GROMACS .gro file of C-alpha atoms in nm:
model
   73
    1MET     CA    1   1.718  -2.372  -1.040
    2LYS     CA    2   1.437  -2.307  -1.184
    3LYS     CA    3   1.258  -2.021  -1.400
    4THR     CA    4   0.988  -1.883  -1.223
    5GLY     CA    5   0.696  -1.851  -1.463
    6LEU     CA    6   0.464  -1.560  -1.521
    7LEU     CA    7   0.185  -1.691  -1.268
    8ASP     CA    8   0.433  -1.797  -1.012
    9LEU     CA    9   0.530  -1.451  -1.028
   10LEU     CA   10   0.216  -1.285  -0.994
   11ALA     CA   11   0.131  -1.527  -0.740
   12GLU     CA   12   0.378  -1.430  -0.547
   13GLN     CA   13   0.373  -1.079  -0.576
   14HIS     CA   14   0.044  -1.093  -0.442
   15ARG     CA   15   0.098  -1.426  -0.172
   16THR     CA   16  -0.154  -1.600  -0.334
   17PHE     CA   17  -0.250  -1.931  -0.409
   18ILE     CA   18  -0.202  -1.924  -0.870
   19SER     CA   19  -0.597  -2.046  -0.939
   20ASN     CA   20  -0.715  -1.736  -0.704
   21LEU     CA   21  -0.566  -1.533  -0.956
   22ARG     CA   22  -0.843  -1.650  -1.143
   23LEU     CA   23  -1.082  -1.692  -0.978
   24LEU     CA   24  -1.093  -1.359  -0.792
   25PRO     CA   25  -1.208  -1.039  -1.010
   26GLU     CA   26  -0.927  -0.841  -0.775
   27LEU     CA   27  -0.689  -1.070  -0.777
   28LYS     CA   28  -0.757  -1.193  -1.194
   29TRP     CA   29  -0.746  -0.789  -1.295
   30ALA     CA   30  -0.444  -0.697  -1.141
   31SER     CA   31  -0.286  -0.913  -1.277
   32LEU     CA   32  -0.341  -0.844  -1.562
   33GLY     CA   33  -0.239  -0.514  -1.552
   34ASP     CA   34   0.081  -0.604  -1.383
   35LEU     CA   35   0.108  -0.810  -1.734
   36TYR     CA   36   0.081  -0.530  -1.920
   37ARG     CA   37   0.287  -0.249  -1.722
   38MET     CA   38   0.531  -0.590  -1.710
   39GLU     CA   39   0.901  -0.473  -1.901
   40ASN     CA   40   1.126  -0.703  -2.078
   41LYS     CA   41   0.819  -0.895  -2.212
   42GLU     CA   42   1.083  -1.079  -2.419
   43LYS     CA   43   1.243  -1.246  -2.098
   44TYR     CA   44   0.918  -1.479  -2.121
   45PRO     CA   45   0.846  -1.674  -2.481
   46LEU     CA   46   0.532  -1.618  -2.614
   47LYS     CA   47   0.356  -1.952  -2.546
   48GLU     CA   48   0.407  -1.897  -2.190
   49TRP     CA   49   0.190  -1.520  -2.172
   50GLU     CA   50  -0.051  -1.689  -2.410
   51GLU     CA   51  -0.104  -1.917  -2.115
   52ALA     CA   52  -0.100  -1.683  -1.861
   53VAL     CA   53  -0.384  -1.476  -2.032
   54SER     CA   54  -0.622  -1.737  -2.140
   55TYR     CA   55  -0.497  -1.892  -1.794
   56LEU     CA   56  -0.659  -1.578  -1.642
   57LEU     CA   57  -0.947  -1.441  -1.869
   58GLY     CA   58  -1.098  -1.841  -1.916
   59CYS     CA   59  -1.071  -1.808  -2.267
   60GLU     CA   60  -0.765  -1.893  -2.519
   61VAL     CA   61  -0.579  -1.620  -2.634
   62ARG     CA   62  -0.257  -1.609  -2.934
   63PHE     CA   63  -0.024  -1.360  -2.930
   64ASN     CA   64   0.235  -1.285  -3.314
   65ASN     CA   65   0.432  -1.112  -3.163
   66TYR     CA   66   0.503  -0.883  -2.791
   67GLU     CA   67   0.345  -0.610  -2.981
   68GLU     CA   68   0.016  -0.779  -2.934
   69ILE     CA   69   0.085  -0.839  -2.558
   70GLY     CA   70   0.031  -0.477  -2.449
   71LYS     CA   71  -0.221  -0.422  -2.735
   72SER     CA   72  -0.440  -0.661  -2.646
   73LEU     CA   73  -0.396  -0.591  -2.320
   0.00000   0.00000   0.00000
């Protein structure tokens, strides 16, 4: 069974396509809030966090550790 990615998880939670998470401001900010509140952030690799947040914001984001995720969101 394939592990669900962060963007897949958000799209499923919001019952929409991944592209809408970025294109619709209310979904983008709700998704970023969901990521901020997510427990067990270590469940996903830092690279996946970088890709998901970068996609939502439309700019490149880098995290050196999991603590930075909460601080930047």
